[in-house]
């Protein structure tokens, strides 16, 4: 072996080590930004059993994922709260990310509203348990204003008024895809379709506290993390794009939940996103062709 051969592995090893140290430093910096001292305490708590896991968490979860463009830190924390509420199996991690959300500027009202929103997709028990975690997090911050926002529940609204408001919101958010879901229930459970519209879109979606785009980010995160609702994920990927979200934001929301729901859930969600993007591209091409044909016909008529 030549001297060059002898030194090459050492150089490569040194370079790899430098890259790893940069990833770790970057991850720890983001972790401190997101969670303050609590982040490193979580990593330190693993020193006696899995120090490598602590390092992987910092490098991958925070150094690789959180530093990506596409979502703000506040959007990422709302996505985390939505995903962990929906999963319903990780109360300590939900507490950590509620604290982190407060640390990066998410308000108590926005946190409560995110959890309320996820009741639509994960059920009332999951939301109730998440609210208990939020209550504990708020109680640990006596300087935090956790006064509930004024009630948005109007007992004077009739069922027909709630249904009409729900249909309007459904059309704005999900377009024809949402109405197709309601219509598909006509032959088996029309009342369920009405309840879906009244509660989900008439009662919850119009509430203040989260704008429509952030609600759809939360919804995509929750459905991707659940991994059991591909048809509904499809509808809400369309919904996110319909209310001003971008394809990059949709993909980034799915990437964000990798650390909380795993690669299989994210891979399946990305497959659904690919289909949604293809559908929209095909519809766009069809609409463009129809527009060109109409313009040509108009030109011919003027001649």
Coordinates of C-alpha atoms in Angstrom, one line a residue:
X1 CA 0.0 0.0 0.0
X2 CA 1.4 3.4 -1.0
X3 CA 1.6 6.3 1.5
X4 CA -1.3 7.9 -0.4
X5 CA -3.4 4.8 0.2
X6 CA -2.5 4.9 3.9
X7 CA -3.7 8.5 4.4
X8 CA -6.8 8.4 2.3
X9 CA -9.0 6.6 4.8
X10 CA -7.9 8.9 7.6
X11 CA -8.8 11.9 5.5
X12 CA -12.2 10.5 4.6
X13 CA -12.8 9.6 8.2
X14 CA -11.8 13.1 9.4
X15 CA -14.1 14.7 6.8
X16 CA -17.0 12.4 7.8
X17 CA -16.4 13.2 11.5
X18 CA -16.4 17.0 10.7
X19 CA -19.7 16.6 8.8
X20 CA -21.3 14.7 11.7
X21 CA -20.1 17.3 14.2
X22 CA -21.6 20.0 12.0
X23 CA -24.9 18.2 11.9
X24 CA -24.9 17.7 15.7
X25 CA -24.0 21.4 16.3
X26 CA -26.7 22.5 13.9
X27 CA -29.3 20.2 15.5
X28 CA -28.4 21.3 19.1
X29 CA -28.6 25.0 18.0
X30 CA -32.1 24.4 16.6
X31 CA -33.1 22.4 19.6
X32 CA -32.1 25.3 21.9
X33 CA -34.1 27.7 19.7
X34 CA -37.2 25.6 19.8
X35 CA -37.2 24.3 23.3
X36 CA -34.6 26.2 25.4
X37 CA -32.8 24.2 28.1
X38 CA -35.6 21.6 28.1
X39 CA -34.3 20.2 24.8
X40 CA -30.9 19.3 26.1
X41 CA -32.3 17.9 29.3
X42 CA -34.2 15.4 27.2
X43 CA -31.1 14.4 25.4
X44 CA -29.1 14.2 28.7
X45 CA -31.8 11.9 30.1
X46 CA -30.8 9.2 27.6
X47 CA -27.1 9.2 28.5
X48 CA -27.3 6.2 30.7
X49 CA -29.2 4.0 28.3
X50 CA -28.9 5.2 24.7
X51 CA -26.6 8.1 24.1
X52 CA -26.4 7.4 20.4
X53 CA -30.2 7.7 20.2
X54 CA -29.9 11.2 21.8
X55 CA -27.3 12.2 19.2
X56 CA -29.4 10.8 16.3
X57 CA -32.4 12.7 17.6
X58 CA -30.5 16.0 17.6
X59 CA -28.8 15.3 14.2
X60 CA -31.7 14.0 12.3
X61 CA -34.8 15.4 14.0
X62 CA -33.4 18.9 14.5
X63 CA -30.3 19.2 12.4
X64 CA -31.7 17.6 9.2
X65 CA -35.5 18.2 9.4
X66 CA -36.1 21.4 11.3
X67 CA -33.5 23.4 9.4
X68 CA -35.2 22.6 6.1
X69 CA -37.0 25.5 4.3
X70 CA -40.7 25.2 3.6
X71 CA -42.3 25.6 7.0
X72 CA -41.7 28.1 9.8
X73 CA -40.9 26.9 13.3
X74 CA -44.4 27.9 14.4
X75 CA -46.0 25.9 11.6
X76 CA -43.8 22.9 12.5
X77 CA -44.8 23.0 16.1
X78 CA -48.5 23.2 15.2
X79 CA -47.9 20.2 12.9
X80 CA -46.2 18.3 15.8
X81 CA -49.1 19.0 18.2
X82 CA -51.6 17.9 15.6
X83 CA -49.7 14.7 14.8
X84 CA -49.1 13.8 18.5
X85 CA -52.6 14.6 19.5
X86 CA -53.9 12.3 16.7
X87 CA -51.5 9.5 17.6
X88 CA -52.7 9.7 21.2
X89 CA -49.8 7.5 22.4
X90 CA -47.1 10.0 23.3
X91 CA -48.2 12.4 26.1
X92 CA -44.6 13.2 27.3
X93 CA -43.6 14.2 23.7
X94 CA -46.8 16.1 23.3
X95 CA -46.0 18.0 26.5
X96 CA -42.5 18.8 25.2
X97 CA -43.9 20.2 21.9
X98 CA -46.6 22.2 23.6
X99 CA -43.8 23.8 25.7
X100 CA -41.7 24.2 22.5
X101 CA -44.7 25.8 20.7
X102 CA -45.1 28.3 23.4
X103 CA -41.3 28.9 23.3
X104 CA -41.4 29.9 19.6
X105 CA -44.4 32.1 19.9
X106 CA -47.5 29.9 19.4
X107 CA -50.2 31.2 21.7
X108 CA -52.2 29.2 24.2
X109 CA -55.3 29.9 22.1
X110 CA -53.7 28.5 19.0
X111 CA -52.6 25.3 20.8
X112 CA -56.1 24.7 22.2
X113 CA -57.6 25.4 18.8
X114 CA -55.2 23.0 17.1
X115 CA -56.3 20.2 19.6
X116 CA -59.9 21.1 19.2
X117 CA -59.5 20.9 15.4
X118 CA -58.0 17.4 15.6
X119 CA -61.0 16.1 17.4
X120 CA -62.6 15.9 14.0
X121 CA -60.0 13.4 12.8
X122 CA -58.8 11.5 15.9
X123 CA -61.9 11.7 18.1
X124 CA -62.9 13.3 21.3
X125 CA -60.9 11.0 23.6
X126 CA -57.6 11.9 21.8
X127 CA -58.5 15.6 22.0
X128 CA -59.5 15.4 25.7
X129 CA -56.3 13.7 26.6
X130 CA -54.3 16.3 24.7
X131 CA -56.2 19.1 26.4
X132 CA -55.2 17.6 29.8
X133 CA -51.5 17.8 28.7
X134 CA -52.0 21.4 27.6
X135 CA -53.6 22.3 30.9
X136 CA -50.5 21.0 32.7
X137 CA -48.1 22.8 30.4
X138 CA -50.0 26.1 30.9
X139 CA -50.2 25.6 34.7
X140 CA -46.4 25.4 34.7
X141 CA -46.2 28.9 33.3
X142 CA -48.0 31.2 35.7
X143 CA -47.0 34.3 33.7
X144 CA -48.7 32.9 30.6
X145 CA -52.2 34.3 29.8
X146 CA -54.2 31.2 29.3
X147 CA -57.6 32.8 29.6
X148 CA -59.8 30.9 27.2
X149 CA -60.9 33.0 24.1
X150 CA -64.5 34.1 24.2
X151 CA -66.8 31.3 23.3
X152 CA -67.6 31.0 19.6
X153 CA -70.5 28.6 20.2
X154 CA -73.8 30.3 19.4
X155 CA -76.7 28.3 20.8
X156 CA -79.1 30.3 18.7
X157 CA -77.9 28.9 15.4
X158 CA -80.2 26.4 13.9
X159 CA -79.2 23.1 12.4
X160 CA -80.0 24.5 8.9
X161 CA -77.7 27.6 9.6
X162 CA -74.9 25.4 10.8
X163 CA -75.3 23.2 7.7
X164 CA -75.4 26.2 5.3
X165 CA -72.2 27.6 6.9
X166 CA -70.6 24.2 6.7
X167 CA -71.4 23.7 3.0
X168 CA -69.9 27.2 2.3
X169 CA -66.7 26.3 4.2
X170 CA -66.5 22.9 2.6
X171 CA -66.7 24.4 -0.8
X172 CA -64.1 27.0 -0.1
X173 CA -61.6 24.5 1.4
X174 CA -62.1 21.2 -0.3
X175 CA -64.0 22.2 -3.5
X176 CA -65.8 19.4 -5.3
X177 CA -63.8 16.7 -3.5
X178 CA -65.5 17.5 -0.2
X179 CA -69.0 17.5 -1.7
X180 CA -68.2 14.2 -3.3
X181 CA -67.5 12.7 0.1
X182 CA -70.9 14.0 1.4
X183 CA -72.7 12.8 -1.7
X184 CA -71.1 9.3 -1.3
X185 CA -73.0 8.8 2.0
X186 CA -76.4 9.4 0.6
X187 CA -77.2 5.8 0.0
X188 CA -76.1 4.5 3.4
X189 CA -75.9 7.3 6.0
X190 CA -77.2 10.7 4.8
X191 CA -77.5 11.9 8.4
X192 CA -73.8 11.2 8.9
X193 CA -73.0 13.4 5.9
X194 CA -75.1 16.2 7.4
X195 CA -73.4 15.8 10.8
X196 CA -70.0 15.9 9.2
X197 CA -70.8 19.1 7.4
X198 CA -72.5 20.8 10.5
X199 CA -69.9 19.9 13.0
X200 CA -66.6 19.8 11.1
X201 CA -67.2 22.6 8.7
X202 CA -70.0 24.5 10.3
X203 CA -68.8 24.5 13.9
X204 CA -65.0 23.9 14.0
X205 CA -63.4 25.2 10.8
X206 CA -64.9 28.7 11.0
X207 CA -63.6 29.2 14.5
X208 CA -61.0 32.0 15.0
X209 CA -57.6 31.1 16.4
X210 CA -56.2 29.4 13.4
X211 CA -56.4 30.5 9.8
X212 CA -57.5 28.0 7.1
X213 CA -54.0 27.3 5.8
X214 CA -52.7 26.4 9.3
X215 CA -55.8 24.3 9.9
X216 CA -55.0 22.4 6.8
X217 CA -51.3 22.0 7.7
X218 CA -52.5 20.6 11.0
X219 CA -55.0 18.3 9.3
X220 CA -52.4 16.9 6.8
X221 CA -50.0 16.3 9.7
X222 CA -52.6 14.5 11.7
X223 CA -53.9 12.3 8.9
X224 CA -50.4 11.5 7.7
X225 CA -49.4 10.5 11.2
X226 CA -52.4 8.3 11.7
X227 CA -51.6 6.4 8.6
X228 CA -55.1 5.0 8.3
X229 CA -57.0 7.6 6.3
X230 CA -55.5 7.9 2.8
X231 CA -58.8 9.0 1.2
X232 CA -59.2 11.8 3.8
X233 CA -55.6 12.8 3.4
X234 CA -56.1 13.1 -0.3
X235 CA -59.1 15.5 0.3
X236 CA -57.1 17.6 2.7
X237 CA -54.0 17.8 0.5
X238 CA -56.3 19.3 -2.1
X239 CA -57.7 21.5 0.7
X240 CA -54.3 22.8 1.7
X241 CA -53.5 23.7 -1.9
X242 CA -57.0 25.3 -2.3
X243 CA -56.5 27.7 0.6
X244 CA -53.1 29.0 -0.4
X245 CA -50.7 26.3 0.7
X246 CA -48.0 25.2 -1.7
X247 CA -46.8 21.8 -2.8
X248 CA -43.6 22.4 -1.0
X249 CA -45.5 23.1 2.2
X250 CA -47.5 19.9 1.8
X251 CA -44.5 17.8 1.2
X252 CA -42.6 19.5 4.1
X253 CA -45.5 18.9 6.5
X254 CA -45.3 15.2 5.7
X255 CA -41.5 15.1 6.1
X256 CA -41.9 16.9 9.5
X257 CA -44.0 14.0 10.9
X258 CA -41.3 11.3 10.0
X259 CA -39.8 11.7 13.5
X260 CA -43.2 11.3 15.2
X261 CA -45.0 8.7 13.1
X262 CA -42.2 6.9 11.2
X263 CA -41.0 6.5 7.7
X264 CA -43.8 4.1 6.5
X265 CA -46.5 6.6 7.5
X266 CA -44.6 9.4 5.7
X267 CA -43.9 7.3 2.6
X268 CA -47.6 6.4 2.3
X269 CA -48.6 10.0 2.7
X270 CA -46.1 11.1 0.0
X271 CA -47.5 8.5 -2.3
X272 CA -50.9 10.1 -1.8
X273 CA -49.4 13.6 -2.3
X274 CA -47.9 12.4 -5.6
X275 CA -51.3 11.3 -6.8
X276 CA -52.9 14.6 -5.7
X277 CA -50.3 16.7 -7.6
X278 CA -50.8 14.6 -10.7
X279 CA -54.5 15.0 -10.6
X280 CA -54.1 18.8 -10.3
X281 CA -51.6 18.9 -13.2
X282 CA -54.0 16.9 -15.4
X283 CA -56.9 19.1 -14.5
X284 CA -54.7 22.2 -15.2
X285 CA -53.8 20.9 -18.6
X286 CA -57.4 20.1 -19.3
X287 CA -58.5 23.6 -18.3
X288 CA -55.8 25.2 -20.4
X289 CA -56.8 23.2 -23.4
X290 CA -60.5 24.1 -22.9
X291 CA -59.5 27.8 -22.5
X292 CA -57.4 27.7 -25.7
X293 CA -60.3 26.0 -27.6
X294 CA -62.8 28.6 -26.4
X295 CA -60.4 31.4 -27.4
X296 CA -60.0 29.9 -30.9
X297 CA -63.8 29.6 -31.3
X298 CA -64.2 33.2 -30.3
X299 CA -61.6 34.3 -32.8
X300 CA -63.4 32.3 -35.5
X301 CA -66.7 33.8 -34.6
X302 CA -65.3 37.3 -35.0
X303 CA -64.0 36.7 -38.5

